Amino acid sequence: GNVWQGEVTNRRKNGETNVDESIIAPVKDEEGWIIHFVAIKYDITARKAAEKALAEQYALYQALLRAQSDAGEGVAVVDDSRIILVNDAVCTIVGRSAEEIKALPSFLELIHPDDREQTSERYRRRLGGENLETRHEVDIVTKSGKRRNAEIAVAVMKMNERPCIVVVIRDITSRKTLEREIEQIARQ
């Protein structure tokens, strides 16, 4: 004769199911015998559907991050100048762990000093609502200090009612090296 609390799935007469969060408590007589039960039910069907939709959306989001990573494309989200999310490809490109990247005081720490001022200005202008070119090249610096060429695509999104920046990054160092070699050969 204890209180029970849990979720119960019911089937209505029309065939639909609903989920109730229920609390069932025994009611006892003067001698302590259970004479009936009292139940309090809350229909949580909509909440369960929302939780399921959110879980599916999260699974899709994780699959997209993995697929982009497998294709060599890094994805990062920048909020208030700090990187708050990265996929594995970003870690590979910059030679740092996700924890190291997220611990940086600013995403600009990953940008080569020659490109920091222009990148900072673009970031500021994007947050201010300006429509700028969404794709461009920038040089980055790896943890070991190597300079790498990258192509980035940038989009603004809202998170917690504030603008954030989503960045897709591709390491194009090999391509740029090959282009320079072709230019040198053409000049000879």
PDB file of C-alpha atoms in Angstrom:
ATOM      1  CA  GLY A   1       0.000   0.000   0.000  1.00  0.00           C
ATOM      2  CA  ASN A   2       2.534   2.704  -0.994  1.00  0.00           C
ATOM      3  CA  VAL A   3       2.194   5.688  -3.311  1.00  0.00           C
ATOM      4  CA  TRP A   4       3.013   4.856  -6.923  1.00  0.00           C
ATOM      5  CA  GLN A   5       4.193   7.395  -9.484  1.00  0.00           C
ATOM      6  CA  GLY A   6       4.915   6.774 -13.145  1.00  0.00           C
ATOM      7  CA  GLU A   7       3.832   7.054 -16.743  1.00  0.00           C
ATOM      8  CA  VAL A   8       0.963   5.090 -18.238  1.00  0.00           C
ATOM      9  CA  THR A   9       0.134   4.814 -21.929  1.00  0.00           C
ATOM     10  CA  ASN A  10      -3.609   4.516 -22.528  1.00  0.00           C
ATOM     11  CA  ARG A  11      -5.580   3.740 -25.662  1.00  0.00           C
ATOM     12  CA  ARG A  12      -8.693   5.844 -26.141  1.00  0.00           C
ATOM     13  CA  LYS A  13     -11.929   4.485 -27.603  1.00  0.00           C
ATOM     14  CA  ASN A  14     -11.103   6.126 -30.940  1.00  0.00           C
ATOM     15  CA  GLY A  15      -7.792   4.198 -31.092  1.00  0.00           C
ATOM     16  CA  GLU A  16      -5.485   7.115 -30.270  1.00  0.00           C
ATOM     17  CA  THR A  17      -2.976   6.714 -27.492  1.00  0.00           C
ATOM     18  CA  ASN A  18      -2.151   9.211 -24.809  1.00  0.00           C
ATOM     19  CA  VAL A  19       0.467   9.242 -22.099  1.00  0.00           C
ATOM     20  CA  ASP A  20      -0.449  10.146 -18.545  1.00  0.00           C
ATOM     21  CA  GLU A  21       1.894  10.900 -15.717  1.00  0.00           C
ATOM     22  CA  SER A  22       0.069   9.388 -12.765  1.00  0.00           C
ATOM     23  CA  ILE A  23       0.287   9.378  -9.005  1.00  0.00           C
ATOM     24  CA  ILE A  24      -1.770   6.667  -7.334  1.00  0.00           C
ATOM     25  CA  ALA A  25      -2.146   6.638  -3.567  1.00  0.00           C
ATOM     26  CA  PRO A  26      -4.068   4.221  -1.335  1.00  0.00           C
ATOM     27  CA  VAL A  27      -6.824   5.467   0.957  1.00  0.00           C
ATOM     28  CA  LYS A  28      -7.033   3.453   4.191  1.00  0.00           C
ATOM     29  CA  ASP A  29      -9.732   3.019   6.768  1.00  0.00           C
ATOM     30  CA  GLU A  30      -9.269   3.536  10.517  1.00  0.00           C
ATOM     31  CA  GLU A  31      -7.753   0.058  10.852  1.00  0.00           C
ATOM     32  CA  GLY A  32      -5.188   0.602   8.093  1.00  0.00           C
ATOM     33  CA  TRP A  33      -6.926  -1.456   5.413  1.00  0.00           C
ATOM     34  CA  ILE A  34      -6.923  -0.082   1.887  1.00  0.00           C
ATOM     35  CA  ILE A  35     -10.472   0.773   0.940  1.00  0.00           C
ATOM     36  CA  HIS A  36      -9.777   2.458  -2.405  1.00  0.00           C
ATOM     37  CA  PHE A  37      -7.185   4.408  -4.386  1.00  0.00           C
ATOM     38  CA  VAL A  38      -6.958   8.021  -5.464  1.00  0.00           C
ATOM     39  CA  ALA A  39      -5.238   8.850  -8.733  1.00  0.00           C
ATOM     40  CA  ILE A  40      -4.003  12.148 -10.073  1.00  0.00           C
ATOM     41  CA  LYS A  41      -3.234  12.151 -13.793  1.00  0.00           C
ATOM     42  CA  TYR A  42      -1.569  14.693 -16.052  1.00  0.00           C
ATOM     43  CA  ASP A  43      -1.818  14.238 -19.811  1.00  0.00           C
ATOM     44  CA  ILE A  44       1.791  14.510 -21.014  1.00  0.00           C
ATOM     45  CA  THR A  45       1.197  13.286 -24.577  1.00  0.00           C
ATOM     46  CA  ALA A  46       2.235  16.601 -26.135  1.00  0.00           C
ATOM     47  CA  ARG A  47       5.362  16.792 -23.992  1.00  0.00           C
ATOM     48  CA  LYS A  48       6.352  13.232 -24.957  1.00  0.00           C
ATOM     49  CA  ALA A  49       5.830  14.051 -28.655  1.00  0.00           C
ATOM     50  CA  ALA A  50       7.969  17.190 -28.287  1.00  0.00           C
ATOM     51  CA  GLU A  51      10.704  15.188 -26.501  1.00  0.00           C
ATOM     52  CA  LYS A  52      10.658  12.604 -29.293  1.00  0.00           C
ATOM     53  CA  ALA A  53      10.851  15.303 -31.988  1.00  0.00           C
ATOM     54  CA  LEU A  54      13.725  16.980 -30.136  1.00  0.00           C
ATOM     55  CA  ALA A  55      15.589  13.661 -29.826  1.00  0.00           C
ATOM     56  CA  GLU A  56      15.139  13.027 -33.557  1.00  0.00           C
ATOM     57  CA  GLN A  57      16.306  16.546 -34.397  1.00  0.00           C
ATOM     58  CA  TYR A  58      19.365  16.071 -32.171  1.00  0.00           C
ATOM     59  CA  ALA A  59      20.144  12.733 -33.874  1.00  0.00           C
ATOM     60  CA  LEU A  60      19.922  14.439 -37.272  1.00  0.00           C
ATOM     61  CA  TYR A  61      22.167  17.255 -36.080  1.00  0.00           C
ATOM     62  CA  GLN A  62      24.764  14.755 -34.788  1.00  0.00           C
ATOM     63  CA  ALA A  63      24.610  12.777 -38.050  1.00  0.00           C
ATOM     64  CA  LEU A  64      25.171  15.952 -40.086  1.00  0.00           C
ATOM     65  CA  LEU A  65      28.178  16.906 -37.963  1.00  0.00           C
ATOM     66  CA  ARG A  66      29.658  13.400 -38.384  1.00  0.00           C
ATOM     67  CA  ALA A  67      29.000  13.373 -42.140  1.00  0.00           C
ATOM     68  CA  GLN A  68      30.618  16.770 -42.612  1.00  0.00           C
ATOM     69  CA  SER A  69      33.541  15.663 -40.483  1.00  0.00           C
ATOM     70  CA  ASP A  70      33.902  12.486 -42.558  1.00  0.00           C
ATOM     71  CA  ALA A  71      33.951  14.695 -45.679  1.00  0.00           C
ATOM     72  CA  GLY A  72      36.753  16.780 -44.145  1.00  0.00           C
ATOM     73  CA  GLU A  73      34.553  19.791 -43.482  1.00  0.00           C
ATOM     74  CA  GLY A  74      34.782  21.362 -40.092  1.00  0.00           C
ATOM     75  CA  VAL A  75      31.781  22.924 -38.407  1.00  0.00           C
ATOM     76  CA  ALA A  76      32.023  25.389 -35.546  1.00  0.00           C
ATOM     77  CA  VAL A  77      29.541  27.625 -33.755  1.00  0.00           C
ATOM     78  CA  VAL A  78      30.819  30.934 -32.388  1.00  0.00           C
ATOM     79  CA  ASP A  79      28.900  32.712 -29.633  1.00  0.00           C
ATOM     80  CA  ASP A  80      30.209  35.967 -28.195  1.00  0.00           C
ATOM     81  CA  SER A  81      33.615  35.403 -29.867  1.00  0.00           C
ATOM     82  CA  ARG A  82      33.993  31.967 -28.232  1.00  0.00           C
ATOM     83  CA  ILE A  83      33.718  28.673 -30.020  1.00  0.00           C
ATOM     84  CA  ILE A  84      31.002  26.663 -28.290  1.00  0.00           C
ATOM     85  CA  LEU A  85      30.701  23.696 -30.661  1.00  0.00           C
ATOM     86  CA  VAL A  86      33.074  21.947 -33.058  1.00  0.00           C
ATOM     87  CA  ASN A  87      33.089  18.687 -34.963  1.00  0.00           C
ATOM     88  CA  ASP A  88      36.067  16.353 -35.293  1.00  0.00           C
ATOM     89  CA  ALA A  89      37.207  17.851 -38.609  1.00  0.00           C
ATOM     90  CA  VAL A  90      37.807  21.250 -36.971  1.00  0.00           C
ATOM     91  CA  CYS A  91      39.952  19.510 -34.364  1.00  0.00           C
ATOM     92  CA  THR A  92      41.962  17.807 -37.102  1.00  0.00           C
ATOM     93  CA  ILE A  93      42.372  21.011 -39.114  1.00  0.00           C
ATOM     94  CA  VAL A  94      43.643  23.105 -36.187  1.00  0.00           C
ATOM     95  CA  GLY A  95      45.443  20.288 -34.362  1.00  0.00           C
ATOM     96  CA  ARG A  96      43.605  20.766 -31.053  1.00  0.00           C
ATOM     97  CA  SER A  97      41.043  18.857 -29.053  1.00  0.00           C
ATOM     98  CA  ALA A  98      37.459  20.108 -28.834  1.00  0.00           C
ATOM     99  CA  GLU A  99      38.075  21.008 -25.183  1.00  0.00           C
ATOM    100  CA  GLU A 100      41.154  23.062 -26.084  1.00  0.00           C
ATOM    101  CA  ILE A 101      39.260  24.892 -28.819  1.00  0.00           C
ATOM    102  CA  LYS A 102      36.281  25.674 -26.576  1.00  0.00           C
ATOM    103  CA  ALA A 103      38.639  26.911 -23.841  1.00  0.00           C
ATOM    104  CA  LEU A 104      40.145  29.581 -26.109  1.00  0.00           C
ATOM    105  CA  PRO A 105      39.175  33.133 -25.095  1.00  0.00           C
ATOM    106  CA  SER A 106      38.308  33.966 -28.722  1.00  0.00           C
ATOM    107  CA  PHE A 107      38.006  32.192 -32.057  1.00  0.00           C
ATOM    108  CA  LEU A 108      40.527  34.756 -33.310  1.00  0.00           C
ATOM    109  CA  GLU A 109      43.245  32.742 -31.540  1.00  0.00           C
ATOM    110  CA  LEU A 110      42.910  30.250 -34.416  1.00  0.00           C
ATOM    111  CA  ILE A 111      43.218  32.922 -37.115  1.00  0.00           C
ATOM    112  CA  HIS A 112      46.667  33.779 -38.448  1.00  0.00           C
ATOM    113  CA  PRO A 113      47.810  37.227 -37.197  1.00  0.00           C
ATOM    114  CA  ASP A 114      47.839  38.547 -40.785  1.00  0.00           C
ATOM    115  CA  ASP A 115      44.093  37.848 -41.073  1.00  0.00           C
ATOM    116  CA  ARG A 116      42.878  38.606 -37.539  1.00  0.00           C
ATOM    117  CA  GLU A 117      41.927  42.244 -37.997  1.00  0.00           C
ATOM    118  CA  GLN A 118      39.920  41.636 -41.166  1.00  0.00           C
ATOM    119  CA  THR A 119      38.271  38.530 -39.682  1.00  0.00           C
ATOM    120  CA  SER A 120      37.374  40.400 -36.502  1.00  0.00           C
ATOM    121  CA  GLU A 121      35.842  43.220 -38.540  1.00  0.00           C
ATOM    122  CA  ARG A 122      33.778  40.789 -40.634  1.00  0.00           C
ATOM    123  CA  TYR A 123      32.568  39.067 -37.464  1.00  0.00           C
ATOM    124  CA  ARG A 124      31.532  42.386 -35.906  1.00  0.00           C
ATOM    125  CA  ARG A 125      29.735  43.524 -39.061  1.00  0.00           C
ATOM    126  CA  ARG A 126      27.897  40.221 -39.440  1.00  0.00           C
ATOM    127  CA  LEU A 127      26.656  40.397 -35.850  1.00  0.00           C
ATOM    128  CA  GLY A 128      25.542  43.943 -36.617  1.00  0.00           C
ATOM    129  CA  GLY A 129      23.262  42.608 -39.332  1.00  0.00           C
ATOM    130  CA  GLU A 130      25.290  43.430 -42.447  1.00  0.00           C
ATOM    131  CA  ASN A 131      25.013  41.028 -45.363  1.00  0.00           C
ATOM    132  CA  LEU A 132      28.563  40.150 -46.311  1.00  0.00           C
ATOM    133  CA  GLU A 133      30.051  37.601 -48.662  1.00  0.00           C
ATOM    134  CA  THR A 134      29.443  34.254 -46.967  1.00  0.00           C
ATOM    135  CA  ARG A 135      32.458  32.431 -48.438  1.00  0.00           C
ATOM    136  CA  HIS A 136      36.064  33.510 -48.311  1.00  0.00           C
ATOM    137  CA  GLU A 137      39.572  32.300 -47.591  1.00  0.00           C
ATOM    138  CA  VAL A 138      41.440  32.862 -44.355  1.00  0.00           C
ATOM    139  CA  ASP A 139      44.690  31.563 -42.919  1.00  0.00           C
ATOM    140  CA  ILE A 140      44.597  29.742 -39.620  1.00  0.00           C
ATOM    141  CA  VAL A 141      47.235  28.678 -37.137  1.00  0.00           C
ATOM    142  CA  THR A 142      47.485  25.160 -35.781  1.00  0.00           C
ATOM    143  CA  LYS A 143      48.441  24.327 -32.204  1.00  0.00           C
ATOM    144  CA  SER A 144      51.986  23.610 -33.416  1.00  0.00           C
ATOM    145  CA  GLY A 145      52.156  27.064 -35.036  1.00  0.00           C
ATOM    146  CA  LYS A 146      51.779  25.929 -38.642  1.00  0.00           C
ATOM    147  CA  ARG A 147      49.993  28.249 -41.013  1.00  0.00           C
ATOM    148  CA  ARG A 148      47.158  26.579 -42.915  1.00  0.00           C
ATOM    149  CA  ASN A 149      44.968  27.927 -45.711  1.00  0.00           C
ATOM    150  CA  ALA A 150      41.249  27.518 -45.180  1.00  0.00           C
ATOM    151  CA  GLU A 151      38.078  28.228 -47.074  1.00  0.00           C
ATOM    152  CA  ILE A 152      35.160  29.141 -44.848  1.00  0.00           C
ATOM    153  CA  ALA A 153      31.450  29.591 -45.313  1.00  0.00           C
ATOM    154  CA  VAL A 154      29.667  31.623 -42.662  1.00  0.00           C
ATOM    155  CA  ALA A 155      26.024  31.953 -41.625  1.00  0.00           C
ATOM    156  CA  VAL A 156      24.343  33.877 -38.823  1.00  0.00           C
ATOM    157  CA  MET A 157      21.773  32.161 -36.625  1.00  0.00           C
ATOM    158  CA  LYS A 158      19.929  33.014 -33.433  1.00  0.00           C
ATOM    159  CA  MET A 159      20.625  31.092 -30.255  1.00  0.00           C
ATOM    160  CA  ASN A 160      19.115  32.168 -26.940  1.00  0.00           C
ATOM    161  CA  GLU A 161      17.811  35.294 -28.672  1.00  0.00           C
ATOM    162  CA  ARG A 162      21.360  36.351 -29.648  1.00  0.00           C
ATOM    163  CA  PRO A 163      23.096  36.126 -32.999  1.00  0.00           C
ATOM    164  CA  CYS A 164      25.712  33.391 -33.321  1.00  0.00           C
ATOM    165  CA  ILE A 165      27.937  32.478 -36.221  1.00  0.00           C
ATOM    166  CA  VAL A 166      28.053  29.051 -37.838  1.00  0.00           C
ATOM    167  CA  VAL A 167      31.277  28.400 -39.712  1.00  0.00           C
ATOM    168  CA  VAL A 168      31.994  25.586 -42.144  1.00  0.00           C
ATOM    169  CA  ILE A 169      35.722  25.269 -42.704  1.00  0.00           C
ATOM    170  CA  ARG A 170      37.739  23.306 -45.236  1.00  0.00           C
ATOM    171  CA  ASP A 171      41.517  22.975 -45.221  1.00  0.00           C
ATOM    172  CA  ILE A 172      42.702  24.043 -48.681  1.00  0.00           C
ATOM    173  CA  THR A 173      46.430  24.163 -47.919  1.00  0.00           C
ATOM    174  CA  SER A 174      47.271  21.390 -50.404  1.00  0.00           C
ATOM    175  CA  ARG A 175      45.241  23.061 -53.145  1.00  0.00           C
ATOM    176  CA  LYS A 176      46.857  26.466 -52.507  1.00  0.00           C
ATOM    177  CA  THR A 177      50.338  24.905 -52.503  1.00  0.00           C
ATOM    178  CA  LEU A 178      49.594  23.208 -55.825  1.00  0.00           C
ATOM    179  CA  GLU A 179      48.260  26.478 -57.288  1.00  0.00           C
ATOM    180  CA  ARG A 180      51.473  28.291 -56.262  1.00  0.00           C
ATOM    181  CA  GLU A 181      53.596  25.550 -57.817  1.00  0.00           C
ATOM    182  CA  ILE A 182      51.627  25.757 -61.080  1.00  0.00           C
ATOM    183  CA  GLU A 183      52.079  29.550 -61.116  1.00  0.00           C
ATOM    184  CA  GLN A 184      55.838  29.153 -60.631  1.00  0.00           C
ATOM    185  CA  ILE A 185      56.067  26.649 -63.469  1.00  0.00           C
ATOM    186  CA  ALA A 186      54.020  28.912 -65.725  1.00  0.00           C
ATOM    187  CA  ARG A 187      56.405  31.832 -65.053  1.00  0.00           C
ATOM    188  CA  GLN A 188      59.477  29.814 -66.064  1.00  0.00           C
TER     189      GLN A 188
END
